PDB file of C-alpha atoms and ligand atoms in Angstrom:
ATOM      1  CA  MET A   1     208.723 118.837 152.097  1.00  0.00           C
ATOM      2  CA  ASN A   2     210.224 122.208 151.256  1.00  0.00           C
ATOM      3  CA  LEU A   3     210.941 123.933 154.548  1.00  0.00           C
ATOM      4  CA  GLN A   4     210.982 127.719 154.481  1.00  0.00           C
ATOM      5  CA  LEU A   5     212.449 130.238 156.889  1.00  0.00           C
ATOM      6  CA  GLY A   6     210.066 130.698 159.810  1.00  0.00           C
ATOM      7  CA  ASP A   7     208.561 127.214 159.483  1.00  0.00           C
ATOM      8  CA  THR A   8     208.578 124.947 162.508  1.00  0.00           C
ATOM      9  CA  ALA A   9     211.441 122.454 162.239  1.00  0.00           C
ATOM     10  CA  PRO A  10     209.897 118.961 162.190  1.00  0.00           C
ATOM     11  CA  ASP A  11     210.488 116.825 165.265  1.00  0.00           C
ATOM     12  CA  PHE A  12     211.694 113.230 164.809  1.00  0.00           C
ATOM     13  CA  THR A  13     213.186 110.260 166.578  1.00  0.00           C
ATOM     14  CA  ALA A  14     216.302 108.752 164.990  1.00  0.00           C
ATOM     15  CA  GLU A  15     219.177 106.362 165.603  1.00  0.00           C
ATOM     16  CA  THR A  16     222.512 108.117 165.849  1.00  0.00           C
ATOM     17  CA  THR A  17     226.121 107.402 166.710  1.00  0.00           C
ATOM     18  CA  GLU A  18     225.215 108.593 170.225  1.00  0.00           C
ATOM     19  CA  GLY A  19     222.114 106.382 170.581  1.00  0.00           C
ATOM     20  CA  THR A  20     218.442 107.109 169.955  1.00  0.00           C
ATOM     21  CA  ILE A  21     217.702 110.826 169.806  1.00  0.00           C
ATOM     22  CA  HIS A  22     214.323 112.495 170.168  1.00  0.00           C
ATOM     23  CA  PHE A  23     215.189 115.689 168.336  1.00  0.00           C
ATOM     24  CA  TYR A  24     213.228 118.271 170.339  1.00  0.00           C
ATOM     25  CA  ASP A  25     214.270 116.688 173.659  1.00  0.00           C
ATOM     26  CA  TRP A  26     217.874 116.609 172.511  1.00  0.00           C
ATOM     27  CA  LEU A  27     217.712 120.269 171.453  1.00  0.00           C
ATOM     28  CA  GLY A  28     216.123 121.453 174.685  1.00  0.00           C
ATOM     29  CA  ASP A  29     216.399 125.255 174.711  1.00  0.00           C
ATOM     30  CA  SER A  30     219.528 125.301 172.545  1.00  0.00           C
ATOM     31  CA  TRP A  31     219.963 126.512 169.027  1.00  0.00           C
ATOM     32  CA  GLY A  32     220.409 123.594 166.626  1.00  0.00           C
ATOM     33  CA  ILE A  33     222.526 123.068 163.522  1.00  0.00           C
ATOM     34  CA  LEU A  34     221.192 120.084 161.550  1.00  0.00           C
ATOM     35  CA  PHE A  35     223.334 119.392 158.499  1.00  0.00           C
ATOM     36  CA  SER A  36     223.309 116.630 155.920  1.00  0.00           C
ATOM     37  CA  HIS A  37     226.161 115.175 153.900  1.00  0.00           C
ATOM     38  CA  PRO A  38     225.786 112.921 150.847  1.00  0.00           C
ATOM     39  CA  LYS A  39     227.716 109.801 151.736  1.00  0.00           C
ATOM     40  CA  ASP A  40     230.121 108.231 154.231  1.00  0.00           C
ATOM     41  CA  PHE A  41     233.682 107.355 153.144  1.00  0.00           C
ATOM     42  CA  THR A  42     233.806 110.185 150.618  1.00  0.00           C
ATOM     43  CA  PRO A  43     236.485 112.869 150.487  1.00  0.00           C
ATOM     44  CA  VAL A  44     234.676 116.200 150.841  1.00  0.00           C
ATOM     45  CA  CYS A  45     232.369 114.825 153.552  1.00  0.00           C
ATOM     46  CA  THR A  46     235.390 113.581 155.505  1.00  0.00           C
ATOM     47  CA  THR A  47     236.869 117.092 155.554  1.00  0.00           C
ATOM     48  CA  GLU A  48     233.539 118.662 156.509  1.00  0.00           C
ATOM     49  CA  LEU A  49     232.840 116.321 159.413  1.00  0.00           C
ATOM     50  CA  GLY A  50     236.356 116.840 160.770  1.00  0.00           C
ATOM     51  CA  GLU A  51     235.873 120.597 160.574  1.00  0.00           C
ATOM     52  CA  VAL A  52     232.553 120.512 162.421  1.00  0.00           C
ATOM     53  CA  ALA A  53     234.223 118.416 165.135  1.00  0.00           C
ATOM     54  CA  ARG A  54     236.986 121.046 165.387  1.00  0.00           C
ATOM     55  CA  LEU A  55     234.400 123.844 165.678  1.00  0.00           C
ATOM     56  CA  LYS A  56     232.064 122.094 168.106  1.00  0.00           C
ATOM     57  CA  GLY A  57     233.333 124.209 171.011  1.00  0.00           C
ATOM     58  CA  GLU A  58     232.589 127.399 169.057  1.00  0.00           C
ATOM     59  CA  PHE A  59     229.018 126.247 168.456  1.00  0.00           C
ATOM     60  CA  ALA A  60     228.688 125.298 172.140  1.00  0.00           C
ATOM     61  CA  LYS A  61     229.907 128.775 173.215  1.00  0.00           C
ATOM     62  CA  ARG A  62     226.949 130.149 171.283  1.00  0.00           C
ATOM     63  CA  GLY A  63     224.486 127.760 172.919  1.00  0.00           C
ATOM     64  CA  ALA A  64     224.160 125.700 169.727  1.00  0.00           C
ATOM     65  CA  LYS A  65     224.211 121.914 169.301  1.00  0.00           C
ATOM     66  CA  VAL A  66     225.347 120.286 166.053  1.00  0.00           C
ATOM     67  CA  ILE A  67     224.013 117.079 164.537  1.00  0.00           C
ATOM     68  CA  GLY A  68     224.832 115.511 161.169  1.00  0.00           C
ATOM     69  CA  ILE A  69     222.874 113.136 158.966  1.00  0.00           C
ATOM     70  CA  SER A  70     223.187 111.028 155.853  1.00  0.00           C
ATOM     71  CA  VAL A  71     221.323 108.088 154.355  1.00  0.00           C
ATOM     72  CA  ASP A  72     224.066 105.714 155.511  1.00  0.00           C
ATOM     73  CA  ASP A  73     223.413 103.690 158.646  1.00  0.00           C
ATOM     74  CA  VAL A  74     224.898 104.145 162.107  1.00  0.00           C
ATOM     75  CA  ASN A  75     227.304 101.193 161.673  1.00  0.00           C
ATOM     76  CA  SER A  76     228.718 102.866 158.593  1.00  0.00           C
ATOM     77  CA  HIS A  77     229.047 106.215 160.425  1.00  0.00           C
ATOM     78  CA  ASN A  78     230.858 104.492 163.292  1.00  0.00           C
ATOM     79  CA  SER A  79     233.319 102.766 160.938  1.00  0.00           C
ATOM     80  CA  TRP A  80     233.939 106.012 159.041  1.00  0.00           C
ATOM     81  CA  SER A  81     234.572 108.018 162.226  1.00  0.00           C
ATOM     82  CA  GLN A  82     238.083 106.562 162.567  1.00  0.00           C
ATOM     83  CA  ASP A  83     238.914 107.760 159.038  1.00  0.00           C
ATOM     84  CA  ILE A  84     237.638 111.246 159.922  1.00  0.00           C
ATOM     85  CA  GLU A  85     239.970 111.371 162.904  1.00  0.00           C
ATOM     86  CA  ASP A  86     242.912 109.943 160.911  1.00  0.00           C
ATOM     87  CA  ALA A  87     242.405 112.361 158.035  1.00  0.00           C
ATOM     88  CA  THR A  88     241.627 115.575 159.928  1.00  0.00           C
ATOM     89  CA  GLY A  89     242.998 115.034 163.430  1.00  0.00           C
ATOM     90  CA  ASN A  90     239.541 115.716 164.842  1.00  0.00           C
ATOM     91  CA  LYS A  91     237.559 113.032 166.627  1.00  0.00           C
ATOM     92  CA  LEU A  92     233.841 112.880 165.835  1.00  0.00           C
ATOM     93  CA  ASN A  93     232.289 114.538 168.905  1.00  0.00           C
ATOM     94  CA  PHE A  94     228.685 115.120 167.880  1.00  0.00           C
ATOM     95  CA  PRO A  95     225.907 112.728 166.833  1.00  0.00           C
ATOM     96  CA  LEU A  96     225.471 111.518 163.260  1.00  0.00           C
ATOM     97  CA  ILE A  97     222.012 110.294 162.336  1.00  0.00           C
ATOM     98  CA  GLY A  98     221.731 107.032 160.393  1.00  0.00           C
ATOM     99  CA  ASP A  99     218.847 107.694 158.032  1.00  0.00           C
ATOM    100  CA  GLU A 100     218.900 104.730 155.683  1.00  0.00           C
ATOM    101  CA  GLU A 101     215.106 104.866 155.369  1.00  0.00           C
ATOM    102  CA  ARG A 102     215.351 108.581 154.507  1.00  0.00           C
ATOM    103  CA  LYS A 103     212.724 109.544 157.062  1.00  0.00           C
ATOM    104  CA  VAL A 104     214.493 112.665 158.330  1.00  0.00           C
ATOM    105  CA  ALA A 105     215.908 113.484 154.901  1.00  0.00           C
ATOM    106  CA  ASP A 106     212.375 113.519 153.479  1.00  0.00           C
ATOM    107  CA  LEU A 107     210.992 115.551 156.412  1.00  0.00           C
ATOM    108  CA  TYR A 108     213.606 118.238 155.774  1.00  0.00           C
ATOM    109  CA  GLY A 109     213.694 118.010 151.969  1.00  0.00           C
ATOM    110  CA  MET A 110     217.350 117.016 151.918  1.00  0.00           C
ATOM    111  CA  ILE A 111     217.002 114.929 148.745  1.00  0.00           C
ATOM    112  CA  PRO A 112     216.044 117.057 145.729  1.00  0.00           C
ATOM    113  CA  PRO A 113     213.123 115.436 143.853  1.00  0.00           C
ATOM    114  CA  ASN A 114     214.841 115.862 140.481  1.00  0.00           C
ATOM    115  CA  ALA A 115     218.283 114.653 141.551  1.00  0.00           C
ATOM    116  CA  GLU A 116     219.937 111.836 139.641  1.00  0.00           C
ATOM    117  CA  ASN A 117     220.450 109.867 142.847  1.00  0.00           C
ATOM    118  CA  THR A 118     218.797 109.556 146.261  1.00  0.00           C
ATOM    119  CA  LEU A 119     221.670 110.906 148.321  1.00  0.00           C
ATOM    120  CA  THR A 120     221.210 113.773 150.720  1.00  0.00           C
ATOM    121  CA  VAL A 121     222.725 117.028 149.463  1.00  0.00           C
ATOM    122  CA  ARG A 122     224.747 119.384 151.676  1.00  0.00           C
ATOM    123  CA  SER A 123     221.894 121.088 153.536  1.00  0.00           C
ATOM    124  CA  VAL A 124     222.185 123.148 156.709  1.00  0.00           C
ATOM    125  CA  PHE A 125     219.254 124.115 158.908  1.00  0.00           C
ATOM    126  CA  VAL A 126     219.813 126.559 161.754  1.00  0.00           C
ATOM    127  CA  ILE A 127     216.971 126.108 164.227  1.00  0.00           C
ATOM    128  CA  GLY A 128     216.194 128.606 166.986  1.00  0.00           C
ATOM    129  CA  PRO A 129     215.262 127.801 170.585  1.00  0.00           C
ATOM    130  CA  ASP A 130     211.636 128.353 169.482  1.00  0.00           C
ATOM    131  CA  LYS A 131     212.133 125.424 167.014  1.00  0.00           C
ATOM    132  CA  LYS A 132     211.660 127.697 164.006  1.00  0.00           C
ATOM    133  CA  VAL A 133     213.932 127.465 160.981  1.00  0.00           C
ATOM    134  CA  LYS A 134     216.135 130.583 161.025  1.00  0.00           C
ATOM    135  CA  LEU A 135     218.496 129.864 158.128  1.00  0.00           C
ATOM    136  CA  THR A 136     218.930 127.263 155.415  1.00  0.00           C
ATOM    137  CA  ILE A 137     221.670 126.654 152.895  1.00  0.00           C
ATOM    138  CA  THR A 138     222.022 123.973 150.251  1.00  0.00           C
ATOM    139  CA  TYR A 139     225.240 123.115 148.455  1.00  0.00           C
ATOM    140  CA  PRO A 140     225.817 120.399 145.866  1.00  0.00           C
ATOM    141  CA  ALA A 141     227.892 117.338 146.742  1.00  0.00           C
ATOM    142  CA  SER A 142     230.972 118.662 144.960  1.00  0.00           C
ATOM    143  CA  THR A 143     231.234 121.864 147.023  1.00  0.00           C
ATOM    144  CA  GLY A 144     232.324 121.649 150.638  1.00  0.00           C
ATOM    145  CA  ARG A 145     230.707 124.166 152.987  1.00  0.00           C
ATOM    146  CA  ASN A 146     232.369 126.895 155.035  1.00  0.00           C
ATOM    147  CA  PHE A 147     231.379 126.189 158.641  1.00  0.00           C
ATOM    148  CA  GLU A 148     233.074 129.402 159.820  1.00  0.00           C
ATOM    149  CA  GLU A 149     230.360 131.116 157.771  1.00  0.00           C
ATOM    150  CA  ILE A 150     227.672 129.166 159.633  1.00  0.00           C
ATOM    151  CA  LEU A 151     229.184 130.443 162.904  1.00  0.00           C
ATOM    152  CA  ARG A 152     229.255 133.994 161.541  1.00  0.00           C
ATOM    153  CA  ALA A 153     225.626 133.735 160.466  1.00  0.00           C
ATOM    154  CA  LEU A 154     224.696 132.272 163.861  1.00  0.00           C
ATOM    155  CA  ASP A 155     226.280 135.310 165.549  1.00  0.00           C
ATOM    156  CA  SER A 156     224.132 137.540 163.363  1.00  0.00           C
ATOM    157  CA  LEU A 157     220.954 135.520 163.975  1.00  0.00           C
ATOM    158  CA  GLN A 158     221.473 135.616 167.733  1.00  0.00           C
ATOM    159  CA  LEU A 159     222.221 139.338 167.782  1.00  0.00           C
ATOM    160  CA  THR A 160     219.326 140.328 165.551  1.00  0.00           C
ATOM    161  CA  ALA A 161     216.955 138.148 167.608  1.00  0.00           C
ATOM    162  CA  SER A 162     217.605 140.415 170.619  1.00  0.00           C
ATOM    163  CA  TYR A 163     218.145 143.896 169.150  1.00  0.00           C
ATOM    164  CA  SER A 164     216.482 145.988 166.429  1.00  0.00           C
ATOM    165  CA  VAL A 165     219.517 145.700 164.175  1.00  0.00           C
ATOM    166  CA  ALA A 166     220.701 143.960 161.031  1.00  0.00           C
ATOM    167  CA  THR A 167     224.259 143.017 160.125  1.00  0.00           C
ATOM    168  CA  PRO A 168     225.934 144.380 156.996  1.00  0.00           C
ATOM    169  CA  VAL A 169     227.845 142.565 154.298  1.00  0.00           C
ATOM    170  CA  ASN A 170     230.766 140.448 155.595  1.00  0.00           C
ATOM    171  CA  TRP A 171     229.986 141.466 159.198  1.00  0.00           C
ATOM    172  CA  HIS A 172     231.801 139.729 162.019  1.00  0.00           C
ATOM    173  CA  GLU A 173     231.184 139.743 165.754  1.00  0.00           C
ATOM    174  CA  GLY A 174     232.362 143.061 167.251  1.00  0.00           C
ATOM    175  CA  GLU A 175     231.865 145.175 164.127  1.00  0.00           C
ATOM    176  CA  ASP A 176     229.303 147.947 163.703  1.00  0.00           C
ATOM    177  CA  VAL A 177     225.743 146.933 162.892  1.00  0.00           C
ATOM    178  CA  ILE A 178     222.848 148.591 161.075  1.00  0.00           C
ATOM    179  CA  ILE A 179     219.854 150.032 162.909  1.00  0.00           C
ATOM    180  CA  ALA A 180     216.575 148.558 161.616  1.00  0.00           C
ATOM    181  CA  THR A 181     214.722 150.937 159.313  1.00  0.00           C
ATOM    182  CA  SER A 182     211.615 150.477 161.493  1.00  0.00           C
ATOM    183  CA  VAL A 183     213.383 152.434 164.262  1.00  0.00           C
ATOM    184  CA  SER A 184     213.032 156.229 163.993  1.00  0.00           C
ATOM    185  CA  ASP A 185     216.016 158.501 164.659  1.00  0.00           C
ATOM    186  CA  GLU A 186     214.342 159.598 167.894  1.00  0.00           C
ATOM    187  CA  ALA A 187     213.877 156.010 169.069  1.00  0.00           C
ATOM    188  CA  ALA A 188     217.412 155.111 167.911  1.00  0.00           C
ATOM    189  CA  LYS A 189     218.852 157.758 170.275  1.00  0.00           C
ATOM    190  CA  GLU A 190     217.151 155.969 173.150  1.00  0.00           C
ATOM    191  CA  LYS A 191     217.829 152.420 172.038  1.00  0.00           C
ATOM    192  CA  PHE A 192     221.440 152.908 170.991  1.00  0.00           C
ATOM    193  CA  PRO A 193     223.074 155.204 173.548  1.00  0.00           C
ATOM    194  CA  LYS A 194     226.511 154.700 171.974  1.00  0.00           C
ATOM    195  CA  GLY A 195     225.205 156.824 169.101  1.00  0.00           C
ATOM    196  CA  PHE A 196     224.895 156.195 165.387  1.00  0.00           C
ATOM    197  CA  ASN A 197     226.266 157.384 162.098  1.00  0.00           C
ATOM    198  CA  SER A 198     223.728 158.093 159.327  1.00  0.00           C
ATOM    199  CA  VAL A 199     225.298 157.378 155.935  1.00  0.00           C
ATOM    200  CA  LYS A 200     221.834 157.592 154.387  1.00  0.00           C
ATOM    201  CA  SER A 201     218.509 158.086 156.150  1.00  0.00           C
ATOM    202  CA  TYR A 202     217.990 154.322 155.825  1.00  0.00           C
ATOM    203  CA  LEU A 203     221.609 153.276 156.533  1.00  0.00           C
ATOM    204  CA  ARG A 204     222.605 154.053 160.104  1.00  0.00           C
ATOM    205  CA  TYR A 205     225.564 152.307 161.724  1.00  0.00           C
ATOM    206  CA  THR A 206     225.898 151.828 165.459  1.00  0.00           C
ATOM    207  CA  PRO A 207     228.408 149.891 167.566  1.00  0.00           C
ATOM    208  CA  GLN A 208     227.324 146.343 168.309  1.00  0.00           C
ATOM    209  CA  PRO A 209     224.889 146.923 171.194  1.00  0.00           C
ATOM    210  CA  ASN A 210     225.745 143.925 173.395  1.00  0.00           C
ATOM    211  CA  ARG A 211     229.484 144.618 173.686  1.00  0.00           C
TER     212      ARG A 211
HETATM  213  C1  BEZ B   1     232.436 113.858 148.632  1.00  0.00           C
HETATM  214  O1  BEZ B   1     232.211 114.009 149.834  1.00  0.00           O
HETATM  215  O2  BEZ B   1     233.562 114.035 148.172  1.00  0.00           O
HETATM  216  C2  BEZ B   1     231.325 113.478 147.699  1.00  0.00           C
HETATM  217  C3  BEZ B   1     230.233 112.778 148.173  1.00  0.00           C
HETATM  218  C4  BEZ B   1     229.226 112.400 147.290  1.00  0.00           C
HETATM  219  C5  BEZ B   1     229.313 112.753 145.957  1.00  0.00           C
HETATM  220  C6  BEZ B   1     230.408 113.486 145.509  1.00  0.00           C
HETATM  221  C7  BEZ B   1     231.403 113.852 146.380  1.00  0.00           C
END
């Protein structure tokens, strides 16, 4: 299945390193970050999982839960977790799904149909509290992801879900944002009392409204 932005994220029940998880129940009203890695006991994956463990508090601050997945089983994940801690100094502190039957991987299209092998690639799905897919990325096995970028994108998704704004290139929390082109100048004066700077009629910057 090829999930697109705006699609409903499929629900599932799976075995994880933290027991059986019913995905929607586990998510509750939180945002969710579901990310796949190709294989346990591999170098890039080890660094990625350690990094997500380090950043778990940052995701939690944003009301987001993280959950990983690969086509290895839970016993393998549990054995590997000690290596992750040894190698990165970060203890695995979020659930890892054991998906040896590839049920979740197939639901989310984490195994490309034309790939040479049947390993999950490095997919990320950001899921909103409404269970819709808000963002996806896919990297090949050889390229580790930047999870600081996922946090940055989550900040943007959460801001733009509440205000009629978009975030410009390389934006970070606290920087000026762009007023949506659907908002007239008249309406912008009302909506953005801190004022705005029109660089072009369609490019108007305003201070981040929720700060
Ligand atoms: C890695 O994590 O280093 C890796 C995993 C699968 C294929 C290639 C690299």
